[in-house]
Amino acid sequence: MKKTMLAMAVAIGLFAVSCNNEKKADGTHQHEDGSTHVDHDSTAVDTTKQEEFKVDSVATDSTTHSHDGGKPHTH
């Protein structure tokens, strides 16, 4: 009986030690969902230019209307 218990304890111990013993590859990172990706270049400068728009005038709506059957109004 003692030999059986000892063998079971050793087997459980070896199983626990061998599980989830993966070494993370260099240059990678792991997300919360468990997926592993190559590291992002955090030193790169974003050279994307923000698009700019010029507004010539602001249109006004002077017609009376209502939304979803509510009280008529103008903007």
Short mmCIF file of C-alpha atoms in Angstrom, two decimals:
data_model
loop_
_atom_site.label_atom_id
_atom_site.label_comp_id
_atom_site.label_asym_id
_atom_site.label_seq_id
_atom_site.Cartn_x
_atom_site.Cartn_y
_atom_site.Cartn_z
CA MET A 1 0.00 0.00 0.00
CA LYS A 2 2.83 2.41 0.85
CA LYS A 3 4.53 1.68 -2.48
CA THR A 4 1.29 2.42 -4.36
CA MET A 5 0.78 5.73 -2.54
CA LEU A 6 4.41 6.68 -3.14
CA ALA A 7 4.14 5.82 -6.84
CA MET A 8 0.93 7.88 -7.14
CA ALA A 9 2.54 10.84 -5.37
CA VAL A 10 5.57 10.69 -7.67
CA ALA A 11 3.34 10.42 -10.76
CA ILE A 12 1.23 13.40 -9.66
CA GLY A 13 4.35 15.41 -8.87
CA LEU A 14 5.90 14.70 -12.27
CA PHE A 15 2.63 15.56 -14.00
CA ALA A 16 2.36 18.87 -12.13
CA VAL A 17 5.96 19.81 -12.91
CA SER A 18 5.70 18.96 -16.61
CA CYS A 19 2.45 20.88 -17.27
CA ASN A 20 2.58 24.39 -18.72
CA ASN A 21 6.34 24.50 -18.82
CA GLU A 22 6.53 26.26 -22.19
CA LYS A 23 9.33 28.73 -22.62
CA LYS A 24 8.26 31.98 -24.28
CA ALA A 25 10.17 32.57 -27.50
CA ASP A 26 12.39 35.65 -27.56
CA GLY A 27 10.78 38.64 -29.25
CA THR A 28 7.20 37.52 -28.59
CA HIS A 29 4.46 38.40 -26.14
CA GLN A 30 1.24 36.73 -25.06
CA HIS A 31 -2.20 38.34 -24.89
CA GLU A 32 -4.88 37.64 -22.28
CA ASP A 33 -6.67 35.29 -24.69
CA GLY A 34 -3.57 33.08 -24.80
CA SER A 35 -2.47 33.99 -28.32
CA THR A 36 1.24 34.65 -28.84
CA HIS A 37 2.50 37.34 -31.23
CA VAL A 38 5.78 38.90 -32.33
CA ASP A 39 6.62 41.99 -30.27
CA HIS A 40 5.51 45.33 -31.69
CA ASP A 41 8.10 47.97 -32.53
CA SER A 42 7.44 50.53 -29.79
CA THR A 43 10.30 52.78 -30.89
CA ALA A 44 8.85 53.53 -34.34
CA VAL A 45 7.64 57.08 -34.89
CA ASP A 46 4.18 57.39 -36.42
CA THR A 47 4.65 59.48 -39.55
CA THR A 48 1.01 59.27 -40.63
CA LYS A 49 -0.28 62.79 -41.23
CA GLN A 50 -3.67 63.59 -39.78
CA GLU A 51 -6.09 64.52 -42.54
CA GLU A 52 -7.32 68.10 -42.27
CA PHE A 53 -10.60 69.57 -43.51
CA LYS A 54 -11.51 73.19 -44.08
CA VAL A 55 -15.12 74.25 -43.49
CA ASP A 56 -16.18 77.10 -45.77
CA SER A 57 -19.56 77.75 -44.19
CA VAL A 58 -22.00 76.23 -41.78
CA ALA A 59 -25.38 75.39 -43.26
CA THR A 60 -28.46 76.08 -41.16
CA ASP A 61 -31.73 74.24 -41.43
CA SER A 62 -34.59 76.68 -41.01
CA THR A 63 -37.39 74.27 -41.92
CA THR A 64 -39.72 73.05 -39.19
CA HIS A 65 -39.70 69.32 -38.60
CA SER A 66 -40.18 66.77 -35.82
CA HIS A 67 -38.37 63.60 -34.73
CA ASP A 68 -40.33 60.41 -34.07
CA GLY A 69 -43.65 62.24 -33.84
CA GLY A 70 -42.38 64.72 -31.25
CA LYS A 71 -42.94 68.44 -30.99
CA PRO A 72 -42.09 70.33 -34.24
CA HIS A 73 -38.98 72.46 -34.03
CA THR A 74 -36.23 74.07 -36.12
CA HIS A 75 -32.46 73.81 -35.93
#
